[in-house]
Short mmCIF file of C-alpha atoms and ligand atoms in Angstrom, two decimals:
data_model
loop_
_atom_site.label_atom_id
_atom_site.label_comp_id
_atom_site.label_asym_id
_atom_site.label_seq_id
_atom_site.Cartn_x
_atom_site.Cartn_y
_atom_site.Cartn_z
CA UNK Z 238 -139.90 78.99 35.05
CA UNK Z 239 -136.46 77.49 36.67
CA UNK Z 240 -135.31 80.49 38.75
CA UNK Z 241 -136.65 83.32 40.36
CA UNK Z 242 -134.19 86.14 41.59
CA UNK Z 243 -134.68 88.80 44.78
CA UNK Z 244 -133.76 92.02 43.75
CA UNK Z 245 -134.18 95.26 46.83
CA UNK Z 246 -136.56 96.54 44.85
CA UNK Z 247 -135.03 100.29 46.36
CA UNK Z 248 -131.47 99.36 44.51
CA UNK Z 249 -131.62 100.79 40.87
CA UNK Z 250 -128.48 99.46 40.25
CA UNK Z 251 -129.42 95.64 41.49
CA UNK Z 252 -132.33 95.50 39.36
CA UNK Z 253 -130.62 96.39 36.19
CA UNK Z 254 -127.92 94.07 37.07
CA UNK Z 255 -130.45 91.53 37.84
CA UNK Z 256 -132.16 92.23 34.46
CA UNK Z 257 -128.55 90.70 32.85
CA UNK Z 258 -128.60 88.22 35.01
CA UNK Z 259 -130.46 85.00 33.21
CA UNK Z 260 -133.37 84.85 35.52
CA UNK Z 261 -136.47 83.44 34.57
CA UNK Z 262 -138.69 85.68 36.82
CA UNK Z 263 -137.45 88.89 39.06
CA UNK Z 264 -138.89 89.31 41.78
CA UNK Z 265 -138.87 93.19 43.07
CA UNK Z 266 -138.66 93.39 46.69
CA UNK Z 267 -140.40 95.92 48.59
CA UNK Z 268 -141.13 94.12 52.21
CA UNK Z 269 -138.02 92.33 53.89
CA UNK Z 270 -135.04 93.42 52.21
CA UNK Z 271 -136.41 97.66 51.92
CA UNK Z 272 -135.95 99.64 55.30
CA UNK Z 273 -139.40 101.23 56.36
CA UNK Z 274 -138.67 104.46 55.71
CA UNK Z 275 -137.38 103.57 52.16
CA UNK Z 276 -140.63 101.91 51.02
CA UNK Z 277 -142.03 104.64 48.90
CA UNK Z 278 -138.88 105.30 47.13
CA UNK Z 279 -138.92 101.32 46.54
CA UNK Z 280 -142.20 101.87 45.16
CA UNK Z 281 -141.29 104.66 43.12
CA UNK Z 282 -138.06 103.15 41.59
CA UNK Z 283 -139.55 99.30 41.27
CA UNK Z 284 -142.49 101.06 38.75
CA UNK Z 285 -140.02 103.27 36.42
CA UNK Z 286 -138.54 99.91 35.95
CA UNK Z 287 -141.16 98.17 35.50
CA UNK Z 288 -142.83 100.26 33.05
CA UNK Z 289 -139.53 100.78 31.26
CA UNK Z 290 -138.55 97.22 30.40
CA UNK Z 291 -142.34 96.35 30.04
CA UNK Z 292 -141.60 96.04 26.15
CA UNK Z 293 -137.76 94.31 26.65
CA UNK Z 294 -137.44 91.37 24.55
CA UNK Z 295 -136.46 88.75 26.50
CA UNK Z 296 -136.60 89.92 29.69
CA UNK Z 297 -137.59 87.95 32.48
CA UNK Z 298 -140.93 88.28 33.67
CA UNK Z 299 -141.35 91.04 36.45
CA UNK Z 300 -142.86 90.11 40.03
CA UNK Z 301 -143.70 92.22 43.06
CA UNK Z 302 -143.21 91.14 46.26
CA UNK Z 303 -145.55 93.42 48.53
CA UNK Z 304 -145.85 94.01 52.11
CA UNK Z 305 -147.87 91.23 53.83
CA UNK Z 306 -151.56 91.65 54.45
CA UNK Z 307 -151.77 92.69 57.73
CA UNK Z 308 -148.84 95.38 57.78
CA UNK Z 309 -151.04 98.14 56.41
CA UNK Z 310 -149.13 98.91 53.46
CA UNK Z 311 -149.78 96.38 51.08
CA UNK Z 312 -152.48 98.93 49.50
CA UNK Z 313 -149.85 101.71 49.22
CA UNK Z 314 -147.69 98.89 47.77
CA UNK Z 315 -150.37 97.97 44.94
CA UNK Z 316 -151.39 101.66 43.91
CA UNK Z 317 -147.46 102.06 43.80
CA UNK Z 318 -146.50 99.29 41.08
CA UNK Z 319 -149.67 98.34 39.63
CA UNK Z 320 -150.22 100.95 36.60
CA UNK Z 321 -146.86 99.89 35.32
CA UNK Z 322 -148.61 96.18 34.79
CA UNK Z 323 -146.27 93.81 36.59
CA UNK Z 324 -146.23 89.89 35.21
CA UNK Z 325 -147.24 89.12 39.22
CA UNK Z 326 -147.72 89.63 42.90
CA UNK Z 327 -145.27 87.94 45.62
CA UNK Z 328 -147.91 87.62 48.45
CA UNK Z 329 -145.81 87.26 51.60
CA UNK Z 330 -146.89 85.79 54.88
CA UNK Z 331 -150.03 84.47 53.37
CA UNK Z 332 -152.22 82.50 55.65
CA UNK Z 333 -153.79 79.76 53.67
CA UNK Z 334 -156.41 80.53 50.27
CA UNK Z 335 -158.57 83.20 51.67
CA UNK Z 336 -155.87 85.76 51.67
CA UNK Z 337 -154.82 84.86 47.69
CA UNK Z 338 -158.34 85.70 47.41
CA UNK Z 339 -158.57 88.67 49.13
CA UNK Z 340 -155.52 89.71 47.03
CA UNK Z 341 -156.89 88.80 43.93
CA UNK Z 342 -159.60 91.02 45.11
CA UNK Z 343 -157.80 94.06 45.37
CA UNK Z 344 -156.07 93.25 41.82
CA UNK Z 345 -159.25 93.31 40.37
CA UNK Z 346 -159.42 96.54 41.15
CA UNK Z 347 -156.26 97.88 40.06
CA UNK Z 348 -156.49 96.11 36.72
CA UNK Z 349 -160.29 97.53 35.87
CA UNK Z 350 -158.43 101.18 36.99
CA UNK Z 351 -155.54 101.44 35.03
CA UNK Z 352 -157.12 99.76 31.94
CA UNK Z 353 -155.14 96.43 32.37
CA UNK Z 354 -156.48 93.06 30.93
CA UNK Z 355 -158.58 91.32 34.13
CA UNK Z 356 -157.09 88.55 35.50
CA UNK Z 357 -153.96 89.28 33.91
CA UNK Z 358 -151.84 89.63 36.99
CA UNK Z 359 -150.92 86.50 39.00
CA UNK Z 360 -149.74 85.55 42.18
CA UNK Z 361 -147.05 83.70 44.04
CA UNK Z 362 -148.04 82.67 47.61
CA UNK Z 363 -145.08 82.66 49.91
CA UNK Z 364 -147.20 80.06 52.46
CA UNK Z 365 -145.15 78.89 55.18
CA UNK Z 366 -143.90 82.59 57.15
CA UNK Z 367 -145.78 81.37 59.74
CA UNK Z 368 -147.31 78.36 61.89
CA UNK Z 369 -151.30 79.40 61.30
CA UNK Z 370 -149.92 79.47 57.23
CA UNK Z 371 -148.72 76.01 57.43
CA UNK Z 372 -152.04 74.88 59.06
CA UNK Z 373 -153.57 76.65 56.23
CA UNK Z 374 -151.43 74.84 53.09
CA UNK Z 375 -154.13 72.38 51.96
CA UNK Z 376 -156.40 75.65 51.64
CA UNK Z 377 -155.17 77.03 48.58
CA UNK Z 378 -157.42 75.52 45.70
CA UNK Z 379 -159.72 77.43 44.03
CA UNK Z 380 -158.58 80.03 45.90
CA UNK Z 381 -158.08 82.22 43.19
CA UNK Z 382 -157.51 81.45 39.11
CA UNK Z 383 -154.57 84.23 39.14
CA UNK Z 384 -152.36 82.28 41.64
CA UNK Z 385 -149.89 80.41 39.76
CA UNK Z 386 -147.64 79.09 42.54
CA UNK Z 387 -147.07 78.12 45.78
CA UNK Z 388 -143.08 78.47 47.86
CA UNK Z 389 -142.10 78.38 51.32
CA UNK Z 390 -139.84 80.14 53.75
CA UNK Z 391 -137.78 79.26 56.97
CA UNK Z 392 -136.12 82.04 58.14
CA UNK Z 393 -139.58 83.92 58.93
CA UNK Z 394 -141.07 80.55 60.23
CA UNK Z 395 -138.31 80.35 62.35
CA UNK Z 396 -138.45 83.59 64.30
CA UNK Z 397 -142.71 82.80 64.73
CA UNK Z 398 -141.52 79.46 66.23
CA UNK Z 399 -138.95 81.02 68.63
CA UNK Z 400 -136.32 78.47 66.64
CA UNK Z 401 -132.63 78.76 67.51
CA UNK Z 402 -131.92 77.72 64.13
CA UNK Z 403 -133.22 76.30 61.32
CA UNK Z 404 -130.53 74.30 59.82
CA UNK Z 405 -128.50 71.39 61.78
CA UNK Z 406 -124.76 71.07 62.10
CA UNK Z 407 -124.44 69.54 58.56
CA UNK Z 408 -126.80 72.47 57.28
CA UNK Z 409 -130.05 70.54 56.63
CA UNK Z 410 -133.08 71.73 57.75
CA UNK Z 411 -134.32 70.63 60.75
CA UNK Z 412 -137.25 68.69 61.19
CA UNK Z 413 -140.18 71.85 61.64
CA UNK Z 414 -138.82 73.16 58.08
CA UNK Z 415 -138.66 69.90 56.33
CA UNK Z 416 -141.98 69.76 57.34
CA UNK Z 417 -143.27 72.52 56.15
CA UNK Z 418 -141.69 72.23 52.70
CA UNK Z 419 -143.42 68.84 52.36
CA UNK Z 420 -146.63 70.23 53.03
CA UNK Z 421 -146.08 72.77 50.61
CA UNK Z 422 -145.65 70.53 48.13
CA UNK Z 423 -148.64 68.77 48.63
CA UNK Z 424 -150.46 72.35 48.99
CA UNK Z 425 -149.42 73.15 45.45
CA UNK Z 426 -149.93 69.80 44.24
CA UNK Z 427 -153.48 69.96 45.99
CA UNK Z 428 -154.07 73.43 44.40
CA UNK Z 429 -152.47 72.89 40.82
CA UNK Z 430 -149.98 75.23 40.81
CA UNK Z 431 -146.13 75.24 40.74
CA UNK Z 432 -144.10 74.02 43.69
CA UNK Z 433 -140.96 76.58 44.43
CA UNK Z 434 -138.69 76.01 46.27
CA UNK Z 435 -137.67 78.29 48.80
CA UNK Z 436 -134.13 80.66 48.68
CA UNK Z 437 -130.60 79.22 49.80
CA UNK Z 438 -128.84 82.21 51.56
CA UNK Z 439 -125.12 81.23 51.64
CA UNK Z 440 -124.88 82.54 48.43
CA UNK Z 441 -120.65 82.02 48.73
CA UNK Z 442 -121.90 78.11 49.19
CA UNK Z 443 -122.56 77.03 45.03
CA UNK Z 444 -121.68 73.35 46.02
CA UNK Z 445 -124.43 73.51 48.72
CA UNK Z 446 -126.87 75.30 46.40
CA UNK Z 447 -126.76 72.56 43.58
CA UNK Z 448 -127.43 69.85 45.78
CA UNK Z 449 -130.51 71.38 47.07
CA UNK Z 450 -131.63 72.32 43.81
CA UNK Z 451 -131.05 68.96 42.87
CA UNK Z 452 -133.33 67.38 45.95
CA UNK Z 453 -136.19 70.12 45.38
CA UNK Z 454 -136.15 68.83 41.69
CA UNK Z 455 -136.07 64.93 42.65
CA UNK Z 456 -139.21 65.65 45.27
CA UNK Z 457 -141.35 67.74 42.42
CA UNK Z 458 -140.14 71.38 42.72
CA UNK Z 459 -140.07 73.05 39.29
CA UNK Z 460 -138.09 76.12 40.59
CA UNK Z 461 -136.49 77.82 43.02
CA UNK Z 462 -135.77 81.59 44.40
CA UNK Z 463 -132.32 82.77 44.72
CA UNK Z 464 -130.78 85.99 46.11
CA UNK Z 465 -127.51 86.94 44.46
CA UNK Z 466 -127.16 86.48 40.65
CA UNK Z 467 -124.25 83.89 40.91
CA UNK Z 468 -127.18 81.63 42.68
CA UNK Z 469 -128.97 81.92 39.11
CA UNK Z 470 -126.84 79.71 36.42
CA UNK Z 471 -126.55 76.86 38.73
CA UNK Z 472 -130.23 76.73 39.48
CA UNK Z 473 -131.08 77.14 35.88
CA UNK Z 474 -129.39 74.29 35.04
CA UNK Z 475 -130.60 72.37 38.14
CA UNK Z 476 -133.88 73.15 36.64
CA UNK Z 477 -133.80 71.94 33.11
CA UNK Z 478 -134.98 68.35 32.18
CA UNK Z 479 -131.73 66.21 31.19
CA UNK Z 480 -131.98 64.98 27.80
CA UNK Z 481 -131.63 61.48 29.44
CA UNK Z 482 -134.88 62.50 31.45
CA UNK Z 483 -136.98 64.06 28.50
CA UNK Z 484 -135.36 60.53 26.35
CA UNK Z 485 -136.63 58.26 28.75
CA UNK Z 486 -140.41 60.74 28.71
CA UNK Z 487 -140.69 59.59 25.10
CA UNK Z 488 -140.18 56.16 25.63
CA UNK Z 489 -143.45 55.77 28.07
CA UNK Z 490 -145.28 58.01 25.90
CA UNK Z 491 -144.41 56.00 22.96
CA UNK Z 492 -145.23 52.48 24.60
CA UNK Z 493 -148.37 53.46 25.80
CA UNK Z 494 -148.96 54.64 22.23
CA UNK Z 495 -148.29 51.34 20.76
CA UNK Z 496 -150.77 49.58 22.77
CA UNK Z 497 -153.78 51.68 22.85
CA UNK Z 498 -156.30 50.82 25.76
CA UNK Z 499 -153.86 49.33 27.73
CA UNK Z 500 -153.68 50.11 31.63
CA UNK Z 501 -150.15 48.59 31.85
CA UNK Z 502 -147.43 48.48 29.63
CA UNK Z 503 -143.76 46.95 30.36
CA UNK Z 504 -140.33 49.31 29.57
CA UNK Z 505 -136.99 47.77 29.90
CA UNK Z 506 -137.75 45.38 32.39
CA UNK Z 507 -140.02 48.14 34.50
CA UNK Z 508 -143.62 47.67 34.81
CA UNK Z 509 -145.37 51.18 33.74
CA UNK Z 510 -149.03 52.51 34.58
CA UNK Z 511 -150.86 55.46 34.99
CA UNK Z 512 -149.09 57.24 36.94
CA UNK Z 513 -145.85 57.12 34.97
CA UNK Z 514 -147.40 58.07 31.59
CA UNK Z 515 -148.52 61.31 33.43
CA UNK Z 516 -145.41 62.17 34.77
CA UNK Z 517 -143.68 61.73 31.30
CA UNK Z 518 -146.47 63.76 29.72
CA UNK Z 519 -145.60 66.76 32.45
CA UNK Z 520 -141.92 66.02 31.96
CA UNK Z 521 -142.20 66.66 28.35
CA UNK Z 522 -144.64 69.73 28.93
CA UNK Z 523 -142.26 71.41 31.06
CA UNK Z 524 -139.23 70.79 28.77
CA UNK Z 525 -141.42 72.29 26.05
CA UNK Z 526 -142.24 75.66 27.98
CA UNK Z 527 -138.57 76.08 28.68
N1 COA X 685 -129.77 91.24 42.30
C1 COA X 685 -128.97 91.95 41.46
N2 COA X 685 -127.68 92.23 41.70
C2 COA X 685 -127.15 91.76 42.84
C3 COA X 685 -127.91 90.99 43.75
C4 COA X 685 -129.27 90.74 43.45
N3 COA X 685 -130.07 90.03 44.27
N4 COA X 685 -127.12 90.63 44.77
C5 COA X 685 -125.91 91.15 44.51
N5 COA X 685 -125.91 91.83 43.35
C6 COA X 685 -124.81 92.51 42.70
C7 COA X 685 -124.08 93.45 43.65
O1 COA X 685 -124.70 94.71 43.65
C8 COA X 685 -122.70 93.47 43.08
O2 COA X 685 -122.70 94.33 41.96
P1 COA X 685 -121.36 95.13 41.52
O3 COA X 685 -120.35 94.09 41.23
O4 COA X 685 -121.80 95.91 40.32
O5 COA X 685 -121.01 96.00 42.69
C9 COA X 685 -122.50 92.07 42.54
O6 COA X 685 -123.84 91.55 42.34
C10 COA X 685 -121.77 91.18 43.48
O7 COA X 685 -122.39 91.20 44.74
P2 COA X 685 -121.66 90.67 46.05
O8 COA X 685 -120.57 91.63 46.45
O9 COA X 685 -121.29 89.27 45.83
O10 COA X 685 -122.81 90.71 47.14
P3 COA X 685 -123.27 91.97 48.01
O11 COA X 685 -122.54 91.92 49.32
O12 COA X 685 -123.19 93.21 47.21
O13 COA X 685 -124.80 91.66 48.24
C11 COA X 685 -126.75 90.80 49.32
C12 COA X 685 -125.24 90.64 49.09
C13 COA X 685 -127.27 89.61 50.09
C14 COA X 685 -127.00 92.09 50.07
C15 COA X 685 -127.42 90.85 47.92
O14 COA X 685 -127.13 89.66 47.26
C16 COA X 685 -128.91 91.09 47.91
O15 COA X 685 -129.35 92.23 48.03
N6 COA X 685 -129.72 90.02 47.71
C17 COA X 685 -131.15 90.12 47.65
C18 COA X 685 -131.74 90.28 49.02
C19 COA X 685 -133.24 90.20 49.01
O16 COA X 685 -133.90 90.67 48.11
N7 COA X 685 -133.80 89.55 50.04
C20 COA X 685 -135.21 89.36 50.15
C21 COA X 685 -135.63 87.96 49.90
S1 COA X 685 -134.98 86.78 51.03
MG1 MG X 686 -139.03 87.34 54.87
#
């Protein structure tokens, strides 16, 4: 998993275009981006296409993003999408591990109803929407075995912290939101699941896109959302190991190979331990799911 594309998930036409669009993972919107009074339509439309390209070879996998816990309709959102067996469930506005719990509670359900393999469906936290969720980011292991993966936001964190903005006058994030996207790297880290990174919403701006893709990768980000399907190709190839990167993985691998038992091992001139043999092994783990 590189990218992860928004799609309204009340726009027929956005979703099939999104289905063309290279995407590793669509993610079906049916909280921020679908009007209230459009939701069960969203519902509606986001199942037909679910169920339809269920079988697609190729296809990305399909994610729901539902309404958060605490707006009432995150039931309605479930019984809406679930029968048609979605690859996962976009928890938005998640405060911390007991509410990936309480979701994976109420997948349960749904899977044991419509006949679906349990455990099957897994779940993206979106952990940072507000201040009591980043408080709550070193909460998240053993939370639940379905979530797969932790990513923040900024734009909702910065309408809980009554921000101006979020961004400086060179456009990088300003010190509460480079907080928070540390911490959720250490929350994922913490919990075992994927670091993603969160969207980058001047999708005119490809030059600005890359080089954030390119600092989310350098930090230990292993993805990242987008919003427009332009956003997708560069992110993609933000994304993918460089064969000088998944070269250089072999080499520590291989050294510590040829001197078995050995805590320390020296590669062109750089002293290796621990540490780098496991980053080479996920390096080359990675490259090998891609
Ligand atoms: N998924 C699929 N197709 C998309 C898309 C998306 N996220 N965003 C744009 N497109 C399509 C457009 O429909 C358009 O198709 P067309 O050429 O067949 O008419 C084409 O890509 C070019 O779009 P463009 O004119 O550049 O942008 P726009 O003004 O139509 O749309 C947004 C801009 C922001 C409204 C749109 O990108 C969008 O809906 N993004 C997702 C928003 C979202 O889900 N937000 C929630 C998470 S933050
Ligand atoms: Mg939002």
């Amino acid at each position: 998993m590189r990218s992860l594309l928004f799609v309204p998930g009340d726009s027929r036409k956005k979703l099939d275009k999104a289905l063309d669009s290279g995407t590793d993972v669509l993610l079906i919107d049916l909280e921020d981006s679908v009007a209230l009074d459009a939701k069960e339509t969203a519902r509606a439309t986001a199942s037909a296409f679910i169920q339809e390209h269920r079988h697609t070879t190729g296809r990305p996998r399909l994610f729901v993003r539902v309404n958060g816990l605490t707006t009432g309709m995150t039931d309605a959102d479930l019984d809406g999408v679930m029968q048609a067996s979605p690859d996962g469930i976009v928890l938005p506005k998640t405060v911390g591990g007991t509410d990936v719990a309480h979701l994976g509670a109420k997948l349960a359900v749904r899977e044991a109803e419509f006949g679906l393999e349990d455990g099957a469906t897994r779940i993206l936290a979106i952990a940072t929407e507000n201040a009591a969720g980043v408080f709550a980011l070193g909460t998240f292991a053993g939370a639940s075995h379905r979530l797969m993966g932790l990513t923040w936001g900024g734009e909702d964190l910065s309408a809980d912290l009554g921000a101006e903005v979020n961004r400086d006058e060179d456009g990088a994030y300003t010190e509460p939101y480079r907080l928070a996207r540390s911490l959720t790297l250490f929350g994922a880290a913490a919990a075992g699941v994927d670091a993603v990174d969160s969207v980058y919403t001047n999708f005119r701006d490809m030059a600005g896109l890359e080089a954030e893709c390119r600092a989310a990768r350098r930090d230990g980000f292993v993805a990242k959302m987008a919003i427009h399907p332009a956003q997708v190709p560069v992110i993609n190839e933000a994304f993918n190991p460089s064969p000088e990167a998944i070269q250089r993985a072999r080499t520590v691998i291989e050294a510590f190979k040829a001197r078995p038992g050995a805590g320390v091992v020296g590669v062109e001139g750089e002293m290796l331990d621990r540490p780098h043999l496991l980053r080479a092994e996920r390096l080359l783990k990675r490259a090998g799911a891609l």
